[in-house]
XYZ file of C-alpha atoms in Angstrom:
547
model
C 10.722 5.584 -18.521
C 7.921 8.014 -19.349
C 8.432 10.686 -16.752
C 6.884 14.107 -16.594
C 9.404 16.859 -17.039
C 11.100 17.730 -13.775
C 10.035 21.022 -12.308
C 11.664 23.108 -9.684
C 10.054 23.132 -6.292
C 6.947 21.209 -5.353
C 4.856 19.757 -8.154
C 1.464 21.380 -8.675
C -1.660 19.266 -8.290
C -2.310 19.024 -12.049
C 1.307 18.557 -13.232
C 1.000 14.730 -13.588
C -1.676 15.183 -16.265
C 1.056 16.360 -18.644
C 2.182 12.747 -18.861
C 0.114 10.972 -21.573
C 0.233 7.514 -19.947
C -0.891 8.801 -16.572
C -3.527 11.024 -18.161
C -5.059 8.170 -20.176
C -5.355 5.777 -17.236
C -6.428 8.527 -14.825
C -9.233 9.607 -17.170
C -10.414 6.026 -17.698
C -10.338 5.484 -13.933
C -12.694 8.422 -13.402
C -15.190 6.929 -15.855
C -14.927 3.581 -14.100
C -15.340 5.270 -10.718
C -18.468 7.017 -11.957
C -19.978 3.650 -12.841
C -18.867 2.141 -9.534
C -20.477 4.957 -7.524
C -23.740 4.666 -9.466
C -23.652 0.925 -8.770
C -22.801 1.434 -5.083
C -25.795 3.740 -4.573
C -28.069 1.239 -6.303
C -26.689 -1.764 -4.392
C -26.854 -0.058 -0.970
C -30.391 1.125 -1.520
C -31.464 -2.204 -3.016
C -30.097 -3.988 0.052
C -31.942 -1.565 2.359
C -35.209 -2.360 0.564
C -34.931 -6.166 0.303
C -33.422 -6.779 3.756
C -34.772 -5.686 7.135
C -31.373 -6.283 8.778
C -29.291 -3.187 9.580
C -26.235 -5.437 9.717
C -26.750 -6.638 6.124
C -26.933 -3.027 4.932
C -23.689 -2.158 6.706
C -22.022 -5.299 5.298
C -22.379 -3.969 1.741
C -19.299 -1.838 2.484
C -17.540 -4.761 4.169
C -18.122 -7.107 1.207
C -16.062 -4.983 -1.180
C -13.307 -4.161 1.325
C -12.784 -7.591 2.927
C -11.054 -9.126 -0.161
C -8.532 -6.299 -0.047
C -7.648 -7.442 3.475
C -7.190 -11.080 2.445
C -5.668 -10.718 -1.033
C -3.757 -7.428 -1.166
C -0.486 -8.782 0.237
C -0.436 -11.531 -2.391
C -1.422 -8.949 -5.024
C 1.455 -6.700 -3.942
C 3.939 -9.546 -4.367
C 2.457 -10.215 -7.818
C 2.769 -6.513 -8.708
C 6.468 -6.497 -7.747
C 7.245 -9.700 -9.683
C 5.122 -9.412 -12.829
C 4.072 -6.691 -15.246
C 2.090 -4.166 -13.204
C 0.221 -3.157 -16.341
C -1.162 -6.661 -16.879
C -1.947 -7.057 -13.176
C -4.053 -3.882 -13.432
C -5.777 -5.322 -16.516
C -6.621 -8.562 -14.686
C -8.062 -6.639 -11.743
C -10.387 -4.655 -13.998
C -11.489 -7.878 -15.701
C -12.805 -9.103 -12.330
C -14.621 -5.795 -11.788
C -16.243 -6.032 -15.227
C -17.244 -9.649 -14.557
C -18.922 -8.746 -11.235
C -20.857 -5.874 -12.853
C -21.974 -8.029 -15.789
C -23.237 -10.847 -13.560
C -25.120 -8.306 -11.441
C -26.863 -6.898 -14.537
C -27.882 -10.381 -15.690
C -29.113 -11.379 -12.215
C -31.265 -8.273 -11.769
C -32.546 -8.555 -15.338
C -33.675 -12.144 -14.680
C -35.187 -11.189 -11.321
C -32.818 -13.418 -9.396
C -31.528 -11.226 -6.588
C -30.903 -11.834 -2.884
C -28.902 -10.183 -0.078
C -26.248 -12.898 -0.209
C -25.863 -12.610 -3.983
C -25.327 -8.859 -3.595
C -22.636 -9.464 -0.963
C -21.026 -12.190 -3.088
C -20.729 -9.983 -6.165
C -19.432 -7.164 -3.972
C -16.796 -9.588 -2.739
C -15.817 -10.440 -6.351
C -15.513 -6.737 -7.169
C -13.377 -6.340 -4.051
C -11.050 -9.041 -5.414
C -10.636 -6.905 -8.539
C -9.781 -3.862 -6.438
C -7.328 -5.930 -4.369
C -5.482 -6.970 -7.525
C -5.614 -3.603 -9.289
C -4.904 -0.981 -6.624
C -1.363 -1.986 -5.487
C -0.251 -2.355 -9.115
C -1.728 1.013 -10.147
C -0.347 2.991 -7.210
C 3.057 1.321 -7.556
C 3.008 2.171 -11.278
C 2.667 5.878 -10.497
C 6.339 5.884 -9.510
C 7.202 4.070 -12.760
C 5.284 6.505 -14.965
C 6.086 9.834 -13.281
C 9.041 11.715 -11.861
C 9.453 11.251 -8.113
C 8.572 14.835 -7.243
C 5.216 14.365 -9.008
C 4.170 11.395 -6.836
C 2.468 13.463 -4.058
C 0.572 15.466 -6.678
C -0.385 12.282 -8.554
C -1.708 10.557 -5.418
C -3.649 13.702 -4.493
C -4.937 14.019 -8.059
C -6.075 10.395 -8.040
C -8.087 11.032 -4.873
C -9.329 14.403 -6.118
C -10.451 12.849 -9.402
C -12.339 10.138 -7.563
C -14.005 12.720 -5.345
C -14.933 14.938 -8.293
C -16.788 11.910 -9.581
C -18.101 11.258 -6.071
C -19.665 14.721 -6.168
C -21.625 13.775 -9.278
C -21.889 9.975 -9.248
C -24.030 9.405 -6.143
C -26.523 12.111 -7.116
C -26.624 10.680 -10.643
C -27.049 7.221 -9.173
C -29.938 8.419 -7.027
C -31.678 9.987 -10.027
C -31.184 6.887 -12.185
C -32.365 4.655 -9.351
C -35.452 6.778 -8.680
C -36.575 7.219 -12.307
C -35.210 4.188 -14.172
C -34.644 1.512 -11.536
C -31.627 -0.532 -10.409
C -31.245 -2.477 -13.675
C -30.368 0.683 -15.612
C -27.900 1.750 -12.902
C -26.149 -1.613 -13.001
C -26.022 -1.621 -16.821
C -24.365 1.829 -16.863
C -21.809 0.638 -14.288
C -20.975 -2.432 -16.392
C -20.359 -0.263 -19.476
C -18.138 2.126 -17.469
C -16.009 -0.794 -16.265
C -14.954 -1.527 -19.859
C -13.222 1.868 -20.275
C -10.111 1.133 -18.160
C -9.621 -2.162 -19.973
C -9.246 -0.279 -23.246
C -6.991 2.397 -21.738
C -4.630 -0.122 -20.135
C -4.545 -2.210 -23.316
C -3.492 0.808 -25.428
C -1.131 2.490 -22.938
C 2.416 1.305 -22.282
C 5.248 2.631 -20.142
C 8.802 1.518 -19.578
C 9.804 -0.146 -16.323
C 13.435 -0.761 -15.474
C 13.838 -4.550 -15.684
C 15.390 -6.514 -12.857
C 18.543 -8.487 -13.740
C 17.451 -11.213 -11.315
C 14.800 -13.903 -11.771
C 11.390 -13.580 -10.134
C 11.097 -14.433 -6.473
C 8.858 -17.196 -5.226
C 5.578 -15.773 -3.921
C 6.189 -16.992 -0.370
C 9.658 -15.419 -0.323
C 8.395 -12.175 -1.843
C 5.602 -11.896 0.724
C 7.983 -12.638 3.604
C 10.476 -10.034 2.383
C 7.725 -7.438 2.024
C 6.424 -8.128 5.520
C 9.949 -7.907 6.972
C 10.676 -4.612 5.227
C 7.378 -3.116 6.400
C 7.886 -4.293 9.985
C 11.401 -2.819 10.106
C 10.457 0.568 8.616
C 9.192 2.874 11.366
C 7.699 5.337 8.866
C 5.690 2.664 7.030
C 4.713 0.850 10.224
C 3.339 4.026 11.815
C 1.441 4.966 8.660
C -0.149 1.502 8.424
C -1.264 1.556 12.072
C -2.833 4.993 11.669
C -4.570 3.910 8.459
C -6.008 0.778 10.084
C -7.375 2.664 13.085
C -8.752 5.469 10.937
C -10.415 3.039 8.525
C -12.050 1.143 11.386
C -13.568 4.310 12.861
C -14.289 6.457 9.786
C -16.031 3.795 7.691
C -19.031 4.332 9.975
C -19.834 7.462 7.937
C -20.378 5.550 4.678
C -21.560 2.252 6.162
C -24.347 3.822 8.229
C -25.335 6.602 5.827
C -28.194 4.593 4.175
C -29.663 4.081 7.651
C -29.256 7.782 8.482
C -31.182 8.682 5.330
C -33.891 6.077 5.930
C -34.375 6.473 9.690
C -33.145 9.916 10.790
C -33.966 11.951 7.686
C -36.991 9.897 6.558
C -35.907 10.287 2.906
C -35.156 8.218 -0.195
C -32.436 7.487 -2.758
C -32.237 11.024 -4.178
C -31.339 12.473 -0.769
C -28.893 9.608 -0.258
C -27.171 10.529 -3.529
C -27.126 14.236 -2.624
C -25.492 13.511 0.735
C -22.834 11.332 -0.889
C -22.245 14.179 -3.339
C -21.690 16.476 -0.360
C -19.115 14.024 0.977
C -17.365 14.011 -2.390
C -17.555 17.788 -2.694
C -15.776 18.236 0.629
C -13.102 15.782 -0.450
C -12.655 17.633 -3.747
C -12.230 20.996 -1.985
C -9.691 19.484 0.415
C -7.753 17.984 -2.489
C -7.475 21.337 -4.237
C -6.246 22.960 -1.002
C -4.000 20.056 0.006
C -0.720 21.704 -1.046
C -1.617 24.880 0.891
C -2.626 22.892 3.964
C 0.703 20.997 3.925
C 2.560 24.306 4.019
C 0.512 25.537 6.986
C 1.014 22.519 9.272
C 2.991 19.289 9.452
C 1.618 16.150 7.819
C 1.127 14.465 11.207
C -0.928 17.377 12.582
C -2.886 17.578 9.351
C -3.901 13.911 9.611
C -4.897 14.431 13.265
C -7.059 17.441 12.374
C -8.639 15.395 9.579
C -9.622 12.702 12.110
C -11.236 15.363 14.303
C -13.184 16.602 11.254
C -14.523 13.093 10.644
C -15.454 12.821 14.342
C -17.459 16.054 14.040
C -19.179 14.603 10.966
C -20.255 11.449 12.836
C -21.545 13.422 15.811
C -23.538 15.778 13.572
C -25.148 12.862 11.721
C -26.118 11.325 15.068
C -27.862 14.477 16.319
C -29.421 16.132 13.252
C -32.638 15.537 11.344
C -31.876 18.237 8.750
C -30.716 17.328 5.260
C -28.779 20.599 4.951
C -26.890 20.068 8.219
C -26.173 16.456 7.252
C -24.811 17.576 3.860
C -22.508 20.138 5.496
C -21.325 17.564 8.021
C -20.580 15.090 5.225
C -18.603 17.740 3.333
C -16.453 18.150 6.451
C -16.112 14.375 6.762
C -15.177 14.050 3.084
C -12.406 16.630 3.529
C -11.001 14.721 6.491
C -11.312 11.431 4.593
C -9.281 12.668 1.589
C -6.589 14.439 3.628
C -5.979 11.341 5.746
C -5.837 8.777 2.945
C -3.700 10.855 0.571
C -1.277 11.788 3.353
C -0.789 8.182 4.440
C -0.625 6.833 0.880
C 2.139 9.249 -0.112
C 4.029 8.596 3.137
C 4.110 4.854 2.348
C 5.091 5.417 -1.300
C 7.976 7.768 -0.572
C 9.319 5.596 2.236
C 9.406 2.500 -0.006
C 12.143 1.556 -2.514
C 10.903 0.567 -5.965
C 11.671 -3.125 -5.433
C 9.161 -3.435 -2.589
C 6.688 -0.570 -3.142
C 3.938 -2.860 -4.436
C 4.179 -5.000 -1.301
C 4.299 -2.130 1.197
C 1.315 -0.497 -0.482
C -0.547 -3.801 -0.506
C 0.099 -4.340 3.213
C -1.164 -0.815 3.852
C -4.276 -1.473 1.729
C -4.858 -4.878 3.326
C -4.776 -3.666 6.915
C -6.691 -0.444 6.241
C -9.336 -2.415 4.318
C -9.435 -4.958 7.138
C -10.027 -2.083 9.535
C -12.871 -0.782 7.365
C -14.443 -4.231 7.061
C -14.228 -4.742 10.830
C -15.571 -1.242 11.430
C -18.540 -1.850 9.117
C -19.414 -4.965 11.107
C -18.873 -3.310 14.513
C -20.892 -0.168 13.821
C -23.618 -2.139 12.015
C -23.900 -4.471 15.010
C -24.113 -1.542 17.437
C -26.795 0.110 15.298
C -28.834 -3.097 15.150
C -28.533 -4.112 18.822
C -28.655 -0.648 20.406
C -29.373 2.349 18.174
C -28.062 4.215 15.151
C -27.342 7.243 17.351
C -25.178 5.170 19.689
C -23.221 3.760 16.762
C -22.457 7.218 15.325
C -21.550 8.687 18.715
C -19.255 5.732 19.419
C -17.545 6.182 16.052
C -17.057 9.879 16.825
C -15.283 9.033 20.093
C -13.141 6.430 18.331
C -12.032 9.011 15.738
C -10.900 11.369 18.509
C -8.759 8.537 19.886
C -7.318 7.995 16.392
C -6.331 11.672 16.294
C -4.550 11.262 19.649
C -2.759 8.149 18.317
C -0.572 10.496 16.270
C 1.567 10.966 19.380
C 2.574 7.277 19.293
C 2.367 6.644 15.536
C 3.326 9.859 13.731
C 3.017 10.205 9.965
C 6.422 11.522 8.970
C 6.917 14.482 6.595
C 7.353 13.606 2.925
C 11.012 13.447 1.939
C 12.715 13.393 -1.459
C 15.050 10.497 -0.630
C 16.387 8.564 -3.625
C 14.669 5.163 -3.437
C 15.839 3.858 -6.820
C 18.024 0.766 -6.657
C 21.689 1.515 -7.237
C 23.852 -0.328 -9.736
C 25.505 -3.461 -8.385
C 28.035 -5.666 -10.127
C 28.570 -9.131 -8.615
C 32.129 -9.805 -7.438
C 34.388 -12.260 -9.248
C 34.411 -15.664 -7.571
C 36.894 -18.519 -7.691
C 34.076 -21.059 -7.140
C 31.168 -21.714 -9.473
C 28.187 -21.042 -7.232
C 24.630 -21.947 -8.136
C 21.749 -19.549 -7.294
C 20.720 -21.825 -4.397
C 24.250 -22.304 -3.041
C 24.603 -21.187 0.543
C 24.391 -20.057 3.244
C 26.647 -17.144 2.291
C 28.728 -15.477 5.004
C 29.826 -11.845 4.589
C 32.583 -10.129 6.597
C 33.611 -6.491 6.150
C 36.623 -5.286 8.119
C 37.128 -1.651 9.162
C 39.975 0.151 10.892
C 38.544 2.882 13.150
C 40.495 5.351 15.292
C 39.352 6.156 18.840
C 38.052 9.631 17.970
C 35.775 8.175 15.253
C 34.255 5.331 17.280
C 31.055 7.157 18.271
C 30.382 8.292 14.703
C 31.207 4.791 13.465
C 28.764 3.150 15.895
C 26.046 5.608 14.859
C 26.568 4.678 11.205
C 26.565 1.003 12.119
C 23.211 1.280 13.884
C 21.762 2.643 10.656
C 23.723 0.066 8.647
C 22.219 -2.815 10.607
C 18.726 -1.505 9.960
C 19.377 -1.010 6.226
C 21.008 -4.389 5.671
C 18.497 -6.350 7.768
C 15.407 -4.995 6.061
C 17.005 -5.732 2.661
C 17.492 -9.392 3.610
C 20.606 -9.768 5.815
C 20.377 -12.379 8.592
C 22.270 -12.653 11.877
C 23.895 -9.229 11.512
C 26.668 -8.591 14.077
C 29.408 -6.069 14.745
C 32.601 -7.431 16.364
C 35.662 -5.687 17.821
C 39.077 -7.364 17.716
C 40.340 -7.926 21.268
C 44.000 -8.015 20.194
C 43.782 -5.090 17.752
C 40.992 -2.847 19.136
C 40.999 -0.543 16.117
C 39.757 -3.412 13.909
C 35.987 -3.837 13.686
C 34.212 -6.549 11.662
C 30.678 -6.396 10.306
C 29.218 -9.859 9.637
C 25.913 -11.165 8.311
C 24.531 -14.108 6.366
C 22.106 -14.724 3.524
C 20.414 -18.090 2.961
C 21.630 -18.445 -0.642
C 23.849 -16.782 -3.226
C 20.720 -15.472 -4.997
C 19.597 -13.867 -1.720
C 23.000 -12.123 -1.491
C 22.547 -10.738 -5.012
C 19.003 -9.607 -4.219
C 20.182 -7.859 -1.062
C 22.708 -5.772 -2.964
C 20.296 -4.972 -5.788
C 17.773 -3.785 -3.197
C 20.103 -1.244 -1.611
C 19.140 2.199 -2.838
C 21.428 5.080 -3.684
C 20.511 6.581 -0.300
C 21.579 3.333 1.401
C 24.875 3.340 -0.497
C 25.607 6.830 0.874
C 25.871 5.192 4.276
C 28.643 2.950 2.931
C 30.519 6.029 1.739
C 30.270 7.542 5.220
C 31.785 4.383 6.674
C 34.613 4.515 4.148
C 35.326 8.085 5.214
C 35.685 6.912 8.836
C 37.963 4.020 7.826
C 41.661 4.671 8.625
C 43.289 1.936 6.552
C 45.290 2.627 3.423
C 42.997 0.333 1.460
C 39.169 0.491 1.471
C 37.306 -1.830 3.887
C 37.799 -5.400 2.730
C 34.786 -7.618 2.057
C 35.252 -11.381 2.441
C 32.603 -13.713 1.034
C 32.363 -17.357 2.033
C 29.980 -20.218 1.512
C 29.255 -22.314 4.583
C 29.872 -26.040 4.405
C 28.835 -28.569 7.018
C 30.716 -31.739 7.875
C 27.507 -33.536 8.815
C 26.591 -34.444 5.240
C 30.000 -36.014 4.563
C 29.775 -38.060 7.729
C 26.235 -39.325 7.199
C 26.485 -40.174 3.505
C 28.472 -43.460 4.034
C 26.009 -44.448 6.764
C 23.130 -43.953 4.331
C 24.911 -46.142 1.737
C 25.518 -48.898 4.290
C 21.910 -48.780 5.466
C 20.733 -49.297 1.875
C 23.063 -52.310 1.465
C 21.746 -53.881 4.652
C 18.113 -53.687 3.513
């Protein structure tokens, strides 16, 4: 695996760039992002000029984020079961296709609001396929301690481009027209295709066959639902996305109606948003040392609330630019903090799915928010929409009391080595259900510690795939305790054990230390057999003879 060299302490922001694979794809991504931002400015302004509907303008943001809501979970399962590199390549192919069709349509003069939204939706499908695979690949390419720096660097790089791209897009749009802007974006989308094609990195292969998509999705959903850290992060991301997207979704209307300006000012304001995000990214490591991650995300939500309120009340371009810089800082701090929290809480076998669930729900929140705030602006006023979004962001900050974003930990999430036990029966992968019993001998003074370990054990085993987990105490020999659970098939039993990380296996060692027997805890495996099939088979034969 191509890892950056381990360093002592916390990785610096730019340490991941020492890795050639990460550096090549990161650089290509910035070029692609530059094209995307130029295209976004042109599309948003083009929609504002060809459509009188405020809702249609706001839906430009929703069109590219809605596919992430619908497709990300499937894309995460694909990223965990197939080559993440080729999944990334396929996602960028869809982006390039959307940009190319847009260039041809504008060049031929065939353009409409619904065509713009449709091509935005196609580009969103490319993002939905690419993003889980790329973010999951960061852990494959880099050392674990470099993951926070890499996620921050990815956001910082995007926001460096955001500082330049929108202003560049405004200039191109004002002096050369939308066709030139779309052509530049299409050319930029080809760069990542070349970088991914040339760059390779080693991924530890799984000894097991690929899962079915339905099973993979179900397992990812179960793991996410049973992980408090991931669940809290996803809820916060969804709420934040729903409220904070108002800044970007309504900004074209702010420029047109409140500031009475054109595309150049729109680009400058987006550059201010990106500049604030860039500054926050550079200071992110320092900010994490000053306050906890949960408080930092709450403060970032308050910063975005202040941005919305300022945009609602000001008619000054300078004040709006400063407010957007503050909003951009809050935007970056929130998304990088939550992204890293999900990555570090996820084992490698499921990281693509947990990230995709996070992207799906946060994108769904942004799509819903774009529609809500656009509807409020159209039916009431733009000021009401921005003030409402500001209040919602304050509530999101308070939600940290119920859904805290946990501090980043260096837990070992790599799968541990597992060797299947020797069996006297020849089981097929689909044989089952499989029953598992593990017997412990626990003295009275160790019962409380044992039960504490078992509470954690139940959580670990269940989210890895165990069903019907129970803990039983022998009534005739009270010192004997039996842990039992089932898996639907023999393959599911193998997957469960391959999914247990080294950190999970430490829990098993703690249980062995509490065990009083002369031999280690004994594991008994059994395959369940029903008598119903044997009884009904002769009846089926007779029924055929009677026909």
